Every structure is written in C-alpha cells, then in structure tokens.
mmCIF file of C-alpha atoms and ligand atoms in Angstrom:
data_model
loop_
_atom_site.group_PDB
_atom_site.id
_atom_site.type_symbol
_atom_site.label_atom_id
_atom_site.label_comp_id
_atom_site.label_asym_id
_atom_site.label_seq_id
_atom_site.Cartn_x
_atom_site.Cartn_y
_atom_site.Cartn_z
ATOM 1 C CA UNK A 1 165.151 11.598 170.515
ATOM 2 C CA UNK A 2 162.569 13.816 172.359
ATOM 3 C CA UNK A 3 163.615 17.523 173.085
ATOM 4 C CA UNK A 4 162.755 19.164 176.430
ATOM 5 C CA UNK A 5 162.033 23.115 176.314
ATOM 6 C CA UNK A 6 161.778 25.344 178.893
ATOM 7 C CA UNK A 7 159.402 28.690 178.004
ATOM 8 C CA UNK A 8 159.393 31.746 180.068
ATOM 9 C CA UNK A 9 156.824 34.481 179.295
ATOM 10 C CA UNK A 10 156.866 37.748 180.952
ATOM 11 C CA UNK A 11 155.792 40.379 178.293
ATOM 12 C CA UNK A 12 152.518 42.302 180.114
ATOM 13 C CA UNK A 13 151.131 41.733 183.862
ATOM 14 C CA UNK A 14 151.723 37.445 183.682
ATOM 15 C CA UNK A 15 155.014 35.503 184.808
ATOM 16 C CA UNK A 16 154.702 32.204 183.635
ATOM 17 C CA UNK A 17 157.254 29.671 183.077
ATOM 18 C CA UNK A 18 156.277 25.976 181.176
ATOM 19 C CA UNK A 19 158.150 22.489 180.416
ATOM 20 C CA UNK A 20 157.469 21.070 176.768
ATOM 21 C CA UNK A 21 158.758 17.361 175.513
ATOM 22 C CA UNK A 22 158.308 17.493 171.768
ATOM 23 C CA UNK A 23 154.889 18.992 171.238
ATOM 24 C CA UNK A 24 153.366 17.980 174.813
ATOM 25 C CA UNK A 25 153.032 20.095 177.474
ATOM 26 C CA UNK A 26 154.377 18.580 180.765
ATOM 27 C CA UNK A 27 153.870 21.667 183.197
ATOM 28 C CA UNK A 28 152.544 25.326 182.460
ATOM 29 C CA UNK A 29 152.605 27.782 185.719
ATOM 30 C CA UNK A 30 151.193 31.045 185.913
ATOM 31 C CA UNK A 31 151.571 33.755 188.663
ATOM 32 C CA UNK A 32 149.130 36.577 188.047
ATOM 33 C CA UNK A 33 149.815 39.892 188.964
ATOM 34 C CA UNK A 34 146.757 41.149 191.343
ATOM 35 C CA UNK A 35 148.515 44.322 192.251
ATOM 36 C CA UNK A 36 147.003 46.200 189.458
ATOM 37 C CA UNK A 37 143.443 46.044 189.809
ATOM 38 C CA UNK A 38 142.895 49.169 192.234
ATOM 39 C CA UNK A 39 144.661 51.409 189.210
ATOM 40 C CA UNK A 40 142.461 50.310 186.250
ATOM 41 C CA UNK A 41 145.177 48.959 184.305
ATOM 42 C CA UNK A 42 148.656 47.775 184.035
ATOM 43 C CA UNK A 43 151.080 49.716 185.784
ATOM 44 C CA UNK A 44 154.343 48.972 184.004
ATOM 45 C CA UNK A 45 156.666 49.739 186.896
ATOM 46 C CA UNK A 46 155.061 47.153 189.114
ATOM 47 C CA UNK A 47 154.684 44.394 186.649
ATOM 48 C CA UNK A 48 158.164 44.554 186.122
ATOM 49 C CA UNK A 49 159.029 44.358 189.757
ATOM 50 C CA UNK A 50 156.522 42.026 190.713
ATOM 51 C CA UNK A 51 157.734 40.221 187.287
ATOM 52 C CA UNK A 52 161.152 39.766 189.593
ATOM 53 C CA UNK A 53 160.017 38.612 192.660
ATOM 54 C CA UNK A 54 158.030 35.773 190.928
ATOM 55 C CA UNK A 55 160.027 34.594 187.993
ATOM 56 C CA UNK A 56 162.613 32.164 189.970
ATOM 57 C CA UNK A 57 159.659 30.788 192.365
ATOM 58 C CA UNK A 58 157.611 30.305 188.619
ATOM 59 C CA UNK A 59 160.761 28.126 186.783
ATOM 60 C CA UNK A 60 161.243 26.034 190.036
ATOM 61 C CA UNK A 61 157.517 24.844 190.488
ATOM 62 C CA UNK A 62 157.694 24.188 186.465
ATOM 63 C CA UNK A 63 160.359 22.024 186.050
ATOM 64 C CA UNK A 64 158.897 20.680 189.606
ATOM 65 C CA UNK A 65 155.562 19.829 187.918
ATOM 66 C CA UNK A 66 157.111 18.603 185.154
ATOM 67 C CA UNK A 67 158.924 15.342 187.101
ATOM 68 C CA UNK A 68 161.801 16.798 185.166
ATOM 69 C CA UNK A 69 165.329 17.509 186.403
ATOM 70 C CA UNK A 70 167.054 20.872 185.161
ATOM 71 C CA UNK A 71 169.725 18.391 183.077
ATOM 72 C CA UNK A 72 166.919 17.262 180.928
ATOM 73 C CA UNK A 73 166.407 21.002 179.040
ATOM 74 C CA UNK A 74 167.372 20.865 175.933
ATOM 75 C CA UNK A 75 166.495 24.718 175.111
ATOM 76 C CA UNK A 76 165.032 28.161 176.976
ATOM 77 C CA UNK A 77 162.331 30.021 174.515
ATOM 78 C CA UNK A 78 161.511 33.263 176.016
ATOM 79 C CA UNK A 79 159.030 36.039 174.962
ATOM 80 C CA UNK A 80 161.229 38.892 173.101
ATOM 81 C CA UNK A 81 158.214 41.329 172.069
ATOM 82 C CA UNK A 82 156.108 42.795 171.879
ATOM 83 C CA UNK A 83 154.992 44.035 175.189
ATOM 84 C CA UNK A 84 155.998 46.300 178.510
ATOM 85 C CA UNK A 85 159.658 46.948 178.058
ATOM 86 C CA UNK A 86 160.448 46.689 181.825
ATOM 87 C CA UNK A 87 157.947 42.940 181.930
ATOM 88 C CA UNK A 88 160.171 42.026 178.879
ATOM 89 C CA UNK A 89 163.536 42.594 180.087
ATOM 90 C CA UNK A 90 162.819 40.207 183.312
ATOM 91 C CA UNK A 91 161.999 37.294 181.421
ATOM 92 C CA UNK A 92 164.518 37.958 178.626
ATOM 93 C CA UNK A 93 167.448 38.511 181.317
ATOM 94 C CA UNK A 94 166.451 35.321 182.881
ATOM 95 C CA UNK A 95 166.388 32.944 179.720
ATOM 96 C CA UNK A 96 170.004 34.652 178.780
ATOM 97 C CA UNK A 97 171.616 34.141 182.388
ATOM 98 C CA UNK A 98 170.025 30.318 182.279
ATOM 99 C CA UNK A 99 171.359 29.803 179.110
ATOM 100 C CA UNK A 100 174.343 30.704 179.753
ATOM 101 C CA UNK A 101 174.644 28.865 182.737
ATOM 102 C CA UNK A 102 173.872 25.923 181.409
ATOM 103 C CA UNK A 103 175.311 26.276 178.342
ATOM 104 C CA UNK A 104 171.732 25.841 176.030
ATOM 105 C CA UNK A 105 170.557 26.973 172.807
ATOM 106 C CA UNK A 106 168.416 30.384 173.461
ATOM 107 C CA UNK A 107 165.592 30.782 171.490
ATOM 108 C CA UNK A 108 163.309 33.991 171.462
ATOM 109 C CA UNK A 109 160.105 34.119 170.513
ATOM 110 C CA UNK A 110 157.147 36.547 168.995
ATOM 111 C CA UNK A 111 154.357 37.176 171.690
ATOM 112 C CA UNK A 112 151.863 37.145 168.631
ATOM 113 C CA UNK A 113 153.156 33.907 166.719
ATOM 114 C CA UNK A 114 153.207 32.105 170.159
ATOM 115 C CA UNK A 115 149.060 32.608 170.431
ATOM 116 C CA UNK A 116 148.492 31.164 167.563
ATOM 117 C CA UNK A 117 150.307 28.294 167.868
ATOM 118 C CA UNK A 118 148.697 27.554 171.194
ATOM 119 C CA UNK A 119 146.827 25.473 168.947
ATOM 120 C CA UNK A 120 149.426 22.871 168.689
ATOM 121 C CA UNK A 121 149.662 22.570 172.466
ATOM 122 C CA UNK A 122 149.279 18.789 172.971
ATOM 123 C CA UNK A 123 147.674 17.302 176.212
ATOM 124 C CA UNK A 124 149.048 14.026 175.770
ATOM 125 C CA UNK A 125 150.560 11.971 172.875
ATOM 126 C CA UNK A 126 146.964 10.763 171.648
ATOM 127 C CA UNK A 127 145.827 14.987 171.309
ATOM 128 C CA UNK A 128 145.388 15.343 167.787
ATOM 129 C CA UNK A 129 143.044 17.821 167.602
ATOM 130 C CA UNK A 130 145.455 20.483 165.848
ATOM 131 C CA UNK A 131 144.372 22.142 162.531
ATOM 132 C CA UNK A 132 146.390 21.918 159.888
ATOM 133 C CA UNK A 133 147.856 24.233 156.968
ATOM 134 C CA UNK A 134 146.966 26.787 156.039
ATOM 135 C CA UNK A 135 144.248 28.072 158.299
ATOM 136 C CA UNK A 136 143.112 31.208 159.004
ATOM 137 C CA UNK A 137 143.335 32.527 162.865
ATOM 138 C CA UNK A 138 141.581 35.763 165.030
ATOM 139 C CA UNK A 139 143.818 36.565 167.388
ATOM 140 C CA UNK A 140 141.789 38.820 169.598
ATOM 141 C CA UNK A 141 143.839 40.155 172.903
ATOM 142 C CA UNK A 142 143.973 43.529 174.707
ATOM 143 C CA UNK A 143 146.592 44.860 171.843
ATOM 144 C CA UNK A 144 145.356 43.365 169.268
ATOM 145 C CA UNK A 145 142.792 42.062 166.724
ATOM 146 C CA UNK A 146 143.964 40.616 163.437
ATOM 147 C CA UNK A 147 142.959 38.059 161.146
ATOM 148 C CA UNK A 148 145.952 36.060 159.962
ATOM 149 C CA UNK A 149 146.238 33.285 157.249
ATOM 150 C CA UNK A 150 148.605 30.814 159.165
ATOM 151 C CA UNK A 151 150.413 29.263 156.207
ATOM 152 C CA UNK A 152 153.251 27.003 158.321
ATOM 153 C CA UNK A 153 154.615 26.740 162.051
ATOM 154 C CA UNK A 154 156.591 29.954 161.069
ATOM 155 C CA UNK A 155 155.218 31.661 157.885
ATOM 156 C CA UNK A 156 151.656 33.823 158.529
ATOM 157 C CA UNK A 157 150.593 36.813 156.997
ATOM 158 C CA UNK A 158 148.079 39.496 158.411
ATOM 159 C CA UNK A 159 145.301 40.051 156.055
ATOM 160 C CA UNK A 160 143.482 42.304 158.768
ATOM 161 C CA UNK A 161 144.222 44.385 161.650
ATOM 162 C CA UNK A 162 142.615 46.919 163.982
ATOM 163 C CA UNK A 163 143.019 50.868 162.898
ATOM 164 C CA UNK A 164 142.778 51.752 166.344
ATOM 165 C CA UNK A 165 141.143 49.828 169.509
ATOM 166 C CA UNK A 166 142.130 46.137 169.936
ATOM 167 C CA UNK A 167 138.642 43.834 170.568
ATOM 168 C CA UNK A 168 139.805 43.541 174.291
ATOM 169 C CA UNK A 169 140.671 47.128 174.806
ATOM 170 C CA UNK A 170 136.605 48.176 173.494
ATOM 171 C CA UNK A 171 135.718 45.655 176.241
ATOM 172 C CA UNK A 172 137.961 47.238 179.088
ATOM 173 C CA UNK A 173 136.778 50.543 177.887
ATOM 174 C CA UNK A 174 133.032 50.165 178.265
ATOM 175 C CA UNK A 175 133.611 48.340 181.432
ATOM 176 C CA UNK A 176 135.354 50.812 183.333
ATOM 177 C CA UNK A 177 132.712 53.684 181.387
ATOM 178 C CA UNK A 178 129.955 51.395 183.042
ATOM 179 C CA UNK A 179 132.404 51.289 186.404
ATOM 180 C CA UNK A 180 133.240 48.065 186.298
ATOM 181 C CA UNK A 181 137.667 46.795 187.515
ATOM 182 C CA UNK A 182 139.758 46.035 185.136
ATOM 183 C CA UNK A 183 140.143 43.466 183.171
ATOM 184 C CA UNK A 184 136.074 44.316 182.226
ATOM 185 C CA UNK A 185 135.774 41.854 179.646
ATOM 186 C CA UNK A 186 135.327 38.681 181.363
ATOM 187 C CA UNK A 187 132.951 40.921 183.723
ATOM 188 C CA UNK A 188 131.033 42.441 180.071
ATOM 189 C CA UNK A 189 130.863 38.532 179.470
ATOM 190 C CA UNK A 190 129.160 37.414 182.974
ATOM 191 C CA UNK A 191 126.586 40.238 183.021
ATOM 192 C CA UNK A 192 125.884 39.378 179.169
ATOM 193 C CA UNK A 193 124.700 36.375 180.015
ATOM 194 C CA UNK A 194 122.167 37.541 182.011
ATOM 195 C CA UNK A 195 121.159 39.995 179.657
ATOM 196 C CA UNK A 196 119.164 41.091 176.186
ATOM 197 C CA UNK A 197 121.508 41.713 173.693
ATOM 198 C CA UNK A 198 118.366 43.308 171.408
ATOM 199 C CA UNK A 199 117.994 45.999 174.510
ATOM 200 C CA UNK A 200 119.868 48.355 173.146
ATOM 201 C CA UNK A 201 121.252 49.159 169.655
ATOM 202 C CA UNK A 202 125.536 50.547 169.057
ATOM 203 C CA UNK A 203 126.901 51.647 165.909
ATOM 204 C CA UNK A 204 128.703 49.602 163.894
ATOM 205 C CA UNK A 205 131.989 50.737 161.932
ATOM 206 C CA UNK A 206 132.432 50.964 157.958
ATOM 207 C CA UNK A 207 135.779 50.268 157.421
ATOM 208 C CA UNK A 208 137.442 48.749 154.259
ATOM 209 C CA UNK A 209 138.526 45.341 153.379
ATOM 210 C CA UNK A 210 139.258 42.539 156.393
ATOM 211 C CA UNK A 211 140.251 45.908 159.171
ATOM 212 C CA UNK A 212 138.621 46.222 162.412
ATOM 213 C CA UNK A 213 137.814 49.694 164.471
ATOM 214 C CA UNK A 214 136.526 49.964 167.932
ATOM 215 C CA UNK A 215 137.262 53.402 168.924
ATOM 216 C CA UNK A 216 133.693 54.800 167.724
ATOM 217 C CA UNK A 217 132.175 52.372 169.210
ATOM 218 C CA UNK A 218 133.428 53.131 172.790
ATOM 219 C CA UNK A 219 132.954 56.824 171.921
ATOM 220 C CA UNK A 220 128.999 56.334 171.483
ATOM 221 C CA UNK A 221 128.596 53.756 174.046
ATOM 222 C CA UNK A 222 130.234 56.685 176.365
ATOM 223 C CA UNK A 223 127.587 59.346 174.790
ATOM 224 C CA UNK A 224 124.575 57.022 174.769
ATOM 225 C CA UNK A 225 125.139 56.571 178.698
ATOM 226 C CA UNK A 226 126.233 59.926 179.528
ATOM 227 C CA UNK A 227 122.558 61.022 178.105
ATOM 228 C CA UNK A 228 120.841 58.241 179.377
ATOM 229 C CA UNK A 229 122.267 59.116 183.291
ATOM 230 C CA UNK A 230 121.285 62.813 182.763
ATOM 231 C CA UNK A 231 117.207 61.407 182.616
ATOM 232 C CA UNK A 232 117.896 58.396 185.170
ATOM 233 C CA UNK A 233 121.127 58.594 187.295
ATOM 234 C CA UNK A 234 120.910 54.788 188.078
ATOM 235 C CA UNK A 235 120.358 54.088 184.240
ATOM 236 C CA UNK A 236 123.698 51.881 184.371
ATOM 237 C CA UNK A 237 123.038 49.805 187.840
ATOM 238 C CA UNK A 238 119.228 49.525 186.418
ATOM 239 C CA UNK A 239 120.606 48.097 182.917
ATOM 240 C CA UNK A 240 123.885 46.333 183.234
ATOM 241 C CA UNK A 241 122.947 43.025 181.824
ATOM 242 C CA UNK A 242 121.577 44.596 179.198
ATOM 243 C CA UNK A 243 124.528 47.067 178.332
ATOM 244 C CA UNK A 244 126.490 44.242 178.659
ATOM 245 C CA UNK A 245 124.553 41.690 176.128
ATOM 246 C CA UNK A 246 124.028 44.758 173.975
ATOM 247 C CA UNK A 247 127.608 46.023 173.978
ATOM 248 C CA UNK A 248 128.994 42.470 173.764
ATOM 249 C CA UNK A 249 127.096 41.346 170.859
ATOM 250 C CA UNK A 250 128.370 44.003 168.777
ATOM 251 C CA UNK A 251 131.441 43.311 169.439
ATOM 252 C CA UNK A 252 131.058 39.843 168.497
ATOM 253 C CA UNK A 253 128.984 41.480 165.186
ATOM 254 C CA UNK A 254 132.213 43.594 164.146
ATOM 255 C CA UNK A 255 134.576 40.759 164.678
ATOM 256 C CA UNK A 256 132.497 37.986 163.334
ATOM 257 C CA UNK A 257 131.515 40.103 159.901
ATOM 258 C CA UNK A 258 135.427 40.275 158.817
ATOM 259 C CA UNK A 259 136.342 36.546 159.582
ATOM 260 C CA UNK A 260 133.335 35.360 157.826
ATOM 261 C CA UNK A 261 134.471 37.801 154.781
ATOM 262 C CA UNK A 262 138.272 36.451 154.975
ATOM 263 C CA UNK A 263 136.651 32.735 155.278
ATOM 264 C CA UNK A 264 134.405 33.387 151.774
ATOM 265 C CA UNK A 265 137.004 35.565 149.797
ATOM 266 C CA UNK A 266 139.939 32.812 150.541
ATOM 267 C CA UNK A 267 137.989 29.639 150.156
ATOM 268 C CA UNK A 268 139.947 28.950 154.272
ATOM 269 C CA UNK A 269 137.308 26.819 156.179
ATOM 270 C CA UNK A 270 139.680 25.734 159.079
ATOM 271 C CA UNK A 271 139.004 28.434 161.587
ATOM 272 C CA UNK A 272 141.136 29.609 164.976
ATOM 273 C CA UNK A 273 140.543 31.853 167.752
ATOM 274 C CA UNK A 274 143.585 33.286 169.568
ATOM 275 C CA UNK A 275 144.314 35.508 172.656
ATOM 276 C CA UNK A 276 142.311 36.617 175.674
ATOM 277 C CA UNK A 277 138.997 37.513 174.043
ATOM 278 C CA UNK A 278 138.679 34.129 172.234
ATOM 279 C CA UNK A 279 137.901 33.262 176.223
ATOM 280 C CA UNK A 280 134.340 35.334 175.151
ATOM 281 C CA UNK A 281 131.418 33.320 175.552
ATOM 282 C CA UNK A 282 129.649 35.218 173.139
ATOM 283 C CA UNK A 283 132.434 34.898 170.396
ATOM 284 C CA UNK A 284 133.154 31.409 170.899
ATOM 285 C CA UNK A 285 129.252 30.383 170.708
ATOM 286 C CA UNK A 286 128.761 32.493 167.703
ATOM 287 C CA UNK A 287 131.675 30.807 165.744
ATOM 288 C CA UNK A 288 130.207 27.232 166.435
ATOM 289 C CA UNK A 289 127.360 27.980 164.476
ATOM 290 C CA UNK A 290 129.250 28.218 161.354
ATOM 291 C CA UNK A 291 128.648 24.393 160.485
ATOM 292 C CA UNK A 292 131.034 24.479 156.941
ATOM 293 C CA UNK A 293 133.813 25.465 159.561
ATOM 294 C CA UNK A 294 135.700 23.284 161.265
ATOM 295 C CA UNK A 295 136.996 25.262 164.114
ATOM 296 C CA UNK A 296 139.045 25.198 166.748
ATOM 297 C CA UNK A 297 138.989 27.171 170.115
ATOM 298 C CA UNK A 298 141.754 26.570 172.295
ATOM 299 C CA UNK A 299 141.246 25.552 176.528
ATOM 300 C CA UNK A 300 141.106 28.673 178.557
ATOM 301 C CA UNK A 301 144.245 28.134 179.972
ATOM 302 C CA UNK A 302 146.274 28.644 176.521
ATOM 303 C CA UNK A 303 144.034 31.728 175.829
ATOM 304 C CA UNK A 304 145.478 34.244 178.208
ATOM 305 C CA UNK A 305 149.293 34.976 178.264
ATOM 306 C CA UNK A 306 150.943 31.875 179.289
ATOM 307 C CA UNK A 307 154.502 30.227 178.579
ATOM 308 C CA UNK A 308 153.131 26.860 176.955
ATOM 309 C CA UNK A 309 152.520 28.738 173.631
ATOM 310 C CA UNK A 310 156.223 30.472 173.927
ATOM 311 C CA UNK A 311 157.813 26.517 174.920
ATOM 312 C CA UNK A 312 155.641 25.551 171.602
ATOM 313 C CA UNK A 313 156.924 28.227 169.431
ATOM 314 C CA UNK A 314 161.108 26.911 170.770
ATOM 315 C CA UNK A 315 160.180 23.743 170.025
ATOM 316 C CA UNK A 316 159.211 24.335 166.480
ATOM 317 C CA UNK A 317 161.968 26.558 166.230
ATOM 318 C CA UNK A 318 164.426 24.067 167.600
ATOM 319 C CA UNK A 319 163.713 21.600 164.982
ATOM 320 C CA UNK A 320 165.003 24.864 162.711
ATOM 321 C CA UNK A 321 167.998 25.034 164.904
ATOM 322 C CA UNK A 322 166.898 28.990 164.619
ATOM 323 C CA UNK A 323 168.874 30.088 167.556
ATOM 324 C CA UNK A 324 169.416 33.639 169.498
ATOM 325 C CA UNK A 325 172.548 34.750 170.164
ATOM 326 C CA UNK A 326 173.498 35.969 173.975
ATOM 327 C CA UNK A 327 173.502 39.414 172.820
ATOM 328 C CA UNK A 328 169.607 40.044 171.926
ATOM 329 C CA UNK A 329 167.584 42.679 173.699
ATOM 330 C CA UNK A 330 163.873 42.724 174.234
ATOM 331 C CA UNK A 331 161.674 44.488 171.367
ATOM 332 C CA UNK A 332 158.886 46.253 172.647
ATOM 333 C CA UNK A 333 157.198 46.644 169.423
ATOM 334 C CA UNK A 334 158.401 43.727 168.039
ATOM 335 C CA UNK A 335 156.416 43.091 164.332
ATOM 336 C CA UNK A 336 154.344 40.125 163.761
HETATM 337 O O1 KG4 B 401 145.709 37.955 175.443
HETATM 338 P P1 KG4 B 401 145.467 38.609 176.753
HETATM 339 O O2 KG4 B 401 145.420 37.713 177.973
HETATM 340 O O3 KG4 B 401 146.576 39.666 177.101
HETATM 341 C C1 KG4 B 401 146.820 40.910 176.557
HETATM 342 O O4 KG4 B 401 146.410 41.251 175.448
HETATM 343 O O5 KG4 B 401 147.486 41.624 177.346
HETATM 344 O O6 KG4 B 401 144.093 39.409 176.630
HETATM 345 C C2 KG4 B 401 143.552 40.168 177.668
HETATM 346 C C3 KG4 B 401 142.233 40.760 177.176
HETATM 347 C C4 KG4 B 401 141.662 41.794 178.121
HETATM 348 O O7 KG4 B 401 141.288 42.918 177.351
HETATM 349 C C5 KG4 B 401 140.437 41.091 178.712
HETATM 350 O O8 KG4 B 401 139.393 41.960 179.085
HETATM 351 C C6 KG4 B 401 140.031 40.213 177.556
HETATM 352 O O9 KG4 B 401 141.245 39.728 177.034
HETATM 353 N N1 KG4 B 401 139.170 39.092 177.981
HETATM 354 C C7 KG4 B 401 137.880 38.967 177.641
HETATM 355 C C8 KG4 B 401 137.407 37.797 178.263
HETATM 356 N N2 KG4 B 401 138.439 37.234 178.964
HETATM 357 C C9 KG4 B 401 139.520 38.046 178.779
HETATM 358 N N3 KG4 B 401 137.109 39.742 176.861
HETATM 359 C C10 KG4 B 401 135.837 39.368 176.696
HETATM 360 N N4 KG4 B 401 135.295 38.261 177.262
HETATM 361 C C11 KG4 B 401 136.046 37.454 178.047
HETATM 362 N N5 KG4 B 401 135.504 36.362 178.596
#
C-alpha cells in the first residue's frame, strides 16, 4: 500500500505546500515572499500575513500538480520549529484545521531534520541516488551551520555548530556592508565568479574542535573596507568581484576545514550538504574535489526552504506511526 502525504512549510519568508507517495515527490510549490527585499531582511509581521494570503492558493495548486484528489492524503506533516513564530503559526494552524477536517493523522516536523533528509527526495521510482547510514551532513542556512553525523531517518547528532554567525548570515552581512539586497549570498556567489579570490586576504577564526564562527570575520571585512573607502571612495564598485571571490572563498575555507576534520577523525566518507548555502557555487565545487568522498549535493530546488523535505520527514515518520496530537503549538526555537 503506498501512503500519500501532504507537507506544508511556512517557518521563515517561504509558503510552500508538497504531495509525497512513499518516498517520491509528486508536486512541490513554492510562493516566495518578494515583499521583503526593500527592508534588508525578513520582516516577521509581513511574512506572516503574506504567509496567509498564500497558503490556501499554495495546497490547491499542490494537490493540483500532483493529479491527486484531496481523498487520497493519507497524512499532513507541517513545519513545527524552529523559525518566525507568526510564519509558524500559519502553517501549523492550517495542517491542524485540515486534519481535523478530514479526520488524518498530523504529523509535525523539525525544520532542521527536514534539510537533511532532502536527500531522500526521490524523482521517480528508479532515483536511487540517496546515501545511506550513517553519513555525515553540513547543513549550512541563514540560522545555521552544523555538522551532523546522520545515524538513521530519525536519530542525528550535532558534532559541530556555529558560536555565533550562521555561514549564510556572514554572506548577507558582507553583502549588504558592500551594499548589495538581501538575500546577498547568491549575489556574493555571481560576482565571485567573476572575480580573484587571491585579491584580497580575511582572517580566519581559531576555534576548538568541529565549531564554526563568522562574526570576526564580518567585523574585519567591515574594517578592511571602511579603510580602504577612506583612500578610494569607489574602492567597493572598483573591486566587487574581487571582494566577492575573496570573501567567498574564505567562507568556503572555514566551512570546508571542519568537515574535512569531522570526515578524518570519524573514518565518515559519505558526505551531504544541506540548506540554502549548499546552493554556493564555490562550496559545492570545492567539495567535489574530495575524490575518497562520495558526496551528495542535493537539486537547488530542495536546498532552500521548501515542503518536499517536511512531506519526506511525515512519511518516514508515518511508517513510525509517530503522530501529533491536535493540541501542539509551534516552537520557535525548537532543538535539533
Ligand atoms: O536554508 P535557507 O533557504 O533559509 C534560511 O536559513 O532561512 O538559507 C538562506 C540562506 C541565505 O543566507 C542566503 O544568502 C544563502 O542561504 N544562500 C547562498 C546562496 N544561495 C542562498 N549563500 C551563498 N551562495 C549562494 N549561492
């Protein structure tokens, strides 16, 4: 018997809403939220509005793209935490009224767990491209940066975490110092392209065992251009590629030094990225070198915030029969 989930995600600026038949994705939709770029950043009080006008439009085209009907849902996963409380509660409030409705299982779901099992995502029945146990993932987004030993569908431990800065947050950080919109990194990531990384030299942190920190490094990329435009006012417009390839590759440096030390000291060769920086050119280039890793990088598509990876995380759960009761309230800093 095949089971049909429905996933709703809604914990930061993304509504999405995806159909899942076993382990193969059938429809994923995703309504972005362009009302934040003129503030720099997510405003909380508009994601969660904009959350409600687009949630019931987002369900409909997914079970529409799926060729499903709405009889056919065996289960609603929904994001529970961590994220915006105000994003959370519109996705959570719809999965409980559905359920209800229709009298189905509710199943909620960590935000974190859910990108890294994107990786289980199947295209089709013939996908087998998955890695198996135990593997170790970086799950680079704008909150976070970790290094986790996946161990099982629902047991993973976090051998390494960010003191301060997530990966994505140093990128959005030196983007808007260099005046760049938000979301800078995938802007940092064109320009770097174009650029010499070797231009121009940023510290790197010192910090113990498999634990990441990014806050220096914004601070001195702030001071190095803040001297630099007191000599040549147009020093950033005159250097952005550069800046960019610079800044960018040690970034990459930082986050590539820890996973290669987590690889050696656990013996793990089976390598994962996770979350919205894994979408880094630089990153993703730099971790195909490693030729005793087998690695896997998931399609773009599963890399930002996106329901497949909360339908994925039901369905494994389902098989549990790990239910939520009708009484469960969004966690905004919901652990790993
Ligand atoms: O996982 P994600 O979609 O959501 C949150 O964490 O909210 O990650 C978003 C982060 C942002 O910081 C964005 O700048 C970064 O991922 N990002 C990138 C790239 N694409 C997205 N950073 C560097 N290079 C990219 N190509």
């Amino acid at each position: 018997m095949s089971i049909v989930i429905l996933g709703i995600e809604s914990s930061c600026d993304d509504t999405s809403a995806a159909v899942i038949r076993d382990e193969v994705i059938l429809s994923n939709v995703v309504a972005n939220q362009d009302v934040h770029s003129e503030y720099g950043g997510v405003v909380p009080e508009l994601a969660s509005r904009t959350h409600q006008q687009n949630i019931i439009p987002v369900v409909d085209k997914a079970i529409k793209d799926a060729k499903i009907d709405i009889q056919d849902i065996d289960a609603i996963a929904f994001t529970r935490g961590p994220g915006l409380m105000g994003s959370l509660l519109v996705g959570t409030s719809f999965a409980k009224g559905f359920a209800l409705a229709r009298n189905l299982p509710l199943i909620e779901v960590n935000h974190l767990h859910a990108h890294v099992l994107a990786h289980f995502i199947k295209e089709s029945n013939e996908d087998n491209t998955q890695p198996s146990f135990p593997f170790l993932c970086l799950l680079v987004s704008g909150g976070n940066s970790q290094i986790v030993v996946v161990k099982d569908y629902t047991d993973m431990e976090i051998i390494g975490k960010t003191i301060d800065d997530a990966a994505g947050e140093a990128f959005d950080k030196c983007a808007k110092i260099m005046g760049l919109p938000y979301p800078g990194g995938p802007l940092i990531d064109k320009f770097a392209k174009e650029g010499d990384s070797k231009k121009f030299t940023f510290n790197k942190p010192r910090i113990k065992d498999y634990d990441y920190s990014f806050s220096g490094l914004k601070t001195s990329f702030l001071y190095f251009l803040r001297d630099e435009i007191k000599q040549a006012p147009d020093f950033i417009e005159k250097n952005r590629n550069d800046l960019c390839a610079s800044l960018q590759s040690t970034i990459v440096e930082i986050l590539m030094d820890k996973l290669i030390k987590a690889s050696n000291d656990t013996g793990i060769r089976q390598i994962a990225l996770a979350g919205g920086v894994s979408a880094n050119s630089g990153l993703r280039s730099e971790i195909e070198k490693h030729k005793d890793w087998e690695t896997f990088i998931p399609k773009l598509s599963y890399t930002t915030d996106n329901a497949a990876m909360i339908a994925i995380n039901g369905y494994y759960k389902f098989l549990k029969t790990d239910f939520t009761e009708q009484d469960v309230a969004p966690f905004a800093r919901l652990k790993f």
